[in-house]
PDB file of C-alpha atoms in Angstrom:
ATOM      1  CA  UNK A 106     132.954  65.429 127.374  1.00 65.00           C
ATOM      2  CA  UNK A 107     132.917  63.858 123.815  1.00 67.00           C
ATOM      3  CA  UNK A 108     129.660  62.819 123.859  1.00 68.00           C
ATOM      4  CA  UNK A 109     128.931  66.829 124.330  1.00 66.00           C
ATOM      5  CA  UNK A 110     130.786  68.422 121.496  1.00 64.00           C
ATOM      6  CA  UNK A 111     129.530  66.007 119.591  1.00 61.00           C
ATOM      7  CA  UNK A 112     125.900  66.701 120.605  1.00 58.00           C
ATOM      8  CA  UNK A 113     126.787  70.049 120.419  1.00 57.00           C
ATOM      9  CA  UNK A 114     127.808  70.184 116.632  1.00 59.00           C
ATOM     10  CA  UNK A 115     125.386  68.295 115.389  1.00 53.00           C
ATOM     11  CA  UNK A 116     123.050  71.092 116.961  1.00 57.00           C
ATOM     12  CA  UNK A 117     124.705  73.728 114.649  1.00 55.00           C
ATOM     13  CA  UNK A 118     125.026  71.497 111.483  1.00 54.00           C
ATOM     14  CA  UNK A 119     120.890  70.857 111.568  1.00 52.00           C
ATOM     15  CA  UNK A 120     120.512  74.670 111.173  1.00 56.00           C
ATOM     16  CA  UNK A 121     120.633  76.174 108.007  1.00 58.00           C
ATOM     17  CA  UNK A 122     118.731  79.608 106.888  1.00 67.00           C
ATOM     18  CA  UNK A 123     119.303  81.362 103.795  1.00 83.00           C
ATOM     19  CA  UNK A 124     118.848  82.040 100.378  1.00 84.00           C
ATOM     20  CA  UNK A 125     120.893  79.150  98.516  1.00 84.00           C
ATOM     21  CA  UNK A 126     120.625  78.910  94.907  1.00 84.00           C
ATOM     22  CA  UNK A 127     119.029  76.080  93.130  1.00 79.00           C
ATOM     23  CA  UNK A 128     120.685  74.892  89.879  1.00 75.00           C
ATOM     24  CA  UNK A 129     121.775  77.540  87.582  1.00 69.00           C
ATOM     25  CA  UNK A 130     121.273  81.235  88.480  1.00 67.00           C
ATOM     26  CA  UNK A 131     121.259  83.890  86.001  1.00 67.00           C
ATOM     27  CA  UNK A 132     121.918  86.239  88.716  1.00 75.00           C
ATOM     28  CA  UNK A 133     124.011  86.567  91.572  1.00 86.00           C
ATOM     29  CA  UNK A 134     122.159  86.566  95.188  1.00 88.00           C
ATOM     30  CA  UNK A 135     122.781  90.706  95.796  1.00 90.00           C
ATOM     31  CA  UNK A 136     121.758  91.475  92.083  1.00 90.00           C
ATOM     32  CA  UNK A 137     118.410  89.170  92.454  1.00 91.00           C
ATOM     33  CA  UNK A 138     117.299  90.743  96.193  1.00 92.00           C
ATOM     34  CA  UNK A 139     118.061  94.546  94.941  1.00 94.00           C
ATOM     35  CA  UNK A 140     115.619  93.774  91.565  1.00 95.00           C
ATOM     36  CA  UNK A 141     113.117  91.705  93.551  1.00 95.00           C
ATOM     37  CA  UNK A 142     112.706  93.933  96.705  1.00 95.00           C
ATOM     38  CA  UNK A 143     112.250  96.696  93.992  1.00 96.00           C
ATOM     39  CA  UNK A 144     109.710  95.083  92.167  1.00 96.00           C
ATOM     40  CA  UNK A 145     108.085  94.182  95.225  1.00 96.00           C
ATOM     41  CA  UNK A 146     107.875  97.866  96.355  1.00 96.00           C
ATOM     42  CA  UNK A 147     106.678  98.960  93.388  1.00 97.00           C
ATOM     43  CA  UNK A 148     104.032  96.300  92.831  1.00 96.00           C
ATOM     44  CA  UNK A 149     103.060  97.036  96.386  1.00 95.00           C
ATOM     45  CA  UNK A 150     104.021 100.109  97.884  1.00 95.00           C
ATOM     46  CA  UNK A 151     104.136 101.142 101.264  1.00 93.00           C
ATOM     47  CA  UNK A 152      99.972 101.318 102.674  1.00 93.00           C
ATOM     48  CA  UNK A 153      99.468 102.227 106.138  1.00 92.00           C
ATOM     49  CA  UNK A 154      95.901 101.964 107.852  1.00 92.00           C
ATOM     50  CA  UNK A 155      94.488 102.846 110.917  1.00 90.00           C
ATOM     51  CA  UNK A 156      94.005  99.922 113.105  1.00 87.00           C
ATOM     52  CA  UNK A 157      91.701  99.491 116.269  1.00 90.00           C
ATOM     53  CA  UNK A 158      92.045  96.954 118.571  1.00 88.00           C
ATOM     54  CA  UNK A 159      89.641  96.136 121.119  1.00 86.00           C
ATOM     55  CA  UNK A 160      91.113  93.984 123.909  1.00 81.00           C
ATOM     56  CA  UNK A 161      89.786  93.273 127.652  1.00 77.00           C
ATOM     57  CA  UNK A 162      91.849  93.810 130.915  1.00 70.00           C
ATOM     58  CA  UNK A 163      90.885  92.269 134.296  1.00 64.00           C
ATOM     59  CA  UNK A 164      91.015  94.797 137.105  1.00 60.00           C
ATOM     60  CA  UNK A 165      91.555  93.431 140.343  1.00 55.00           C
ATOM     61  CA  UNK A 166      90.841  94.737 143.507  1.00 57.00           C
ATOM     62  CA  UNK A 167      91.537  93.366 147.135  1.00 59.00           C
ATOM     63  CA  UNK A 168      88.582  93.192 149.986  1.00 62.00           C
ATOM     64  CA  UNK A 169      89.043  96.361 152.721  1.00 62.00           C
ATOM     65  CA  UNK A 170      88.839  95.552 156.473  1.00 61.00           C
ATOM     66  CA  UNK A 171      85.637  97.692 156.490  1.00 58.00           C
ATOM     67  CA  UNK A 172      83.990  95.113 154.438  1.00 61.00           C
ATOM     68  CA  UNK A 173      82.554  91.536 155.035  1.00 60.00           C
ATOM     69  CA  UNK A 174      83.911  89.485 152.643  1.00 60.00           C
ATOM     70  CA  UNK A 175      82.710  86.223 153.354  1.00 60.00           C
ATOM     71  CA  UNK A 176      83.459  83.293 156.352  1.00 59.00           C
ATOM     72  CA  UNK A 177      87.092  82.810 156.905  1.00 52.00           C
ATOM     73  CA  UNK A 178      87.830  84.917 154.211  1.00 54.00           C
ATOM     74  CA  UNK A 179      90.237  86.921 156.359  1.00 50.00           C
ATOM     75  CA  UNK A 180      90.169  89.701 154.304  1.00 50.00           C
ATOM     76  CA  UNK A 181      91.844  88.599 151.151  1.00 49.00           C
ATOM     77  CA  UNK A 182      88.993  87.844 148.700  1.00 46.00           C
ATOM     78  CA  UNK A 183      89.593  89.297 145.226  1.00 52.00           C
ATOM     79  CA  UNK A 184      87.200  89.750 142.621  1.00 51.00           C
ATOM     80  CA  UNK A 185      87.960  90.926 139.132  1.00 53.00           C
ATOM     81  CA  UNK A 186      85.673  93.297 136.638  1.00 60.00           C
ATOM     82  CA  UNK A 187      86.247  93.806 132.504  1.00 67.00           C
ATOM     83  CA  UNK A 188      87.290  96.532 130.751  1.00 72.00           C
ATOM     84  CA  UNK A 189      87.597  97.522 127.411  1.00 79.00           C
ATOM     85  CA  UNK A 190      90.677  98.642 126.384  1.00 82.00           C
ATOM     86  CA  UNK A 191      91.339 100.430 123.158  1.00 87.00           C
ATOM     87  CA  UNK A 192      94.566 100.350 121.112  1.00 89.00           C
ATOM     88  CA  UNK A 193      95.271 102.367 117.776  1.00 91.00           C
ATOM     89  CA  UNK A 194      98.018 102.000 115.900  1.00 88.00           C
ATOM     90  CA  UNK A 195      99.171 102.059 112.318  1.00 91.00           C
ATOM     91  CA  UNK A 196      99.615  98.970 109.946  1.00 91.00           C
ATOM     92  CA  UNK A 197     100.946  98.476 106.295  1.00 92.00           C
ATOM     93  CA  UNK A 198      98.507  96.374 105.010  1.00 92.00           C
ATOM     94  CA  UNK A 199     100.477  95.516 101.810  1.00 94.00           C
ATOM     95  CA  UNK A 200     103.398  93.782 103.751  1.00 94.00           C
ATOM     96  CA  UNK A 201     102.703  90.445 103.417  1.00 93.00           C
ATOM     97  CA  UNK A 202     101.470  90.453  99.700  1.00 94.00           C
ATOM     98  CA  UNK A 203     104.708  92.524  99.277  1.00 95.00           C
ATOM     99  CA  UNK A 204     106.969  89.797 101.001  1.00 93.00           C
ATOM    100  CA  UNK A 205     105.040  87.149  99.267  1.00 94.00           C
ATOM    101  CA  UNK A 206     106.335  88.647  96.046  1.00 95.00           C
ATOM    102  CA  UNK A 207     109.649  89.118  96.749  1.00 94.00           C
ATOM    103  CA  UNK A 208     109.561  85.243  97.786  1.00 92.00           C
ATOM    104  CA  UNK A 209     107.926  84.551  94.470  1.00 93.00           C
ATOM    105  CA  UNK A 210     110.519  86.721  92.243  1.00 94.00           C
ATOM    106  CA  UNK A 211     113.596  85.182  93.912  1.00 92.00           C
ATOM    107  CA  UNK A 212     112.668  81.596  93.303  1.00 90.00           C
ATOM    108  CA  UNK A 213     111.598  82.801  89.465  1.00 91.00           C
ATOM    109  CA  UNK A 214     115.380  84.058  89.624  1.00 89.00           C
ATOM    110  CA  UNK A 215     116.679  80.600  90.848  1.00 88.00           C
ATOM    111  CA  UNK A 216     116.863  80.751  94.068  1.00 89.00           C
ATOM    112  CA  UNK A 217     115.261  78.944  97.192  1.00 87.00           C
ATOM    113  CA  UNK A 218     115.160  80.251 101.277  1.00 86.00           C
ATOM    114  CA  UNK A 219     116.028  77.370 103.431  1.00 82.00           C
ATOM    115  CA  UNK A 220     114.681  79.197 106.809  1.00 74.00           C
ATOM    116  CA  UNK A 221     114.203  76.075 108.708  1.00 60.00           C
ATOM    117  CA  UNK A 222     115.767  74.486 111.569  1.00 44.00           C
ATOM    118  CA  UNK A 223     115.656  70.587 113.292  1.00 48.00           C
ATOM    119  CA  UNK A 224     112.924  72.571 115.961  1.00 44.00           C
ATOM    120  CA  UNK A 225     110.485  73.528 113.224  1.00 40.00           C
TER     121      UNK A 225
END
């Protein structure tokens, strides 16, 4: 029973996530992520684009008593056939540029995200 608390806290201590601030910060956390998610909006606003994707379902069907389907098939052969399948939907194409600068202002305002955990 030891052996599994122990186990188990050590689990939860090797996870840390966060903004944490590295040395000195001229700001505090709240004040940098309102002024950086700003700027990041403004430098890249909101873009959305049409998007088609093209993807390819199997369609199976079973083999009918009327048919032959083959020696000791017993009627259970299955065969499959492709077909396209098409999927529109709408994307913001400036989202990761836009998170990429957010990153980029809050470690130019002193602060570092520790999103990492002992399974990555």
């Amino acid at each position: 029973m030891k052996i599994i608390i122990i186990l188990f806290s050590l689990l939860l201590s090797a996870c840390s996530t966060g903004w944490h601030s590295v040395g000195k910060t001229t700001s505090t956390y709240q004040q940098a992520d309102e002024k950086c998610d700003a700027d990041a909006w403004n430098r890249f606003p909101m873009r959305n684009k049409s998007v088609k994707k093209v993807t390819y379902d199997t369609f199976s069907r079973g083999c009918h008593k009327e048919k032959f389907c083959g020696f000791d098939k017993k009627y259970e052969t299955i065969y499959s056939e492709f077909f396209p399948k098409t999927s529109i939907y709408i994307e913001d194409i400036n989202e990761g540029s836009r998170n990429h600068e957010y990153i980029l202002c809050m470690k130019r305002k002193g602060w570092h995200y520790n999103g990492y955990t002992i399974w990555d």
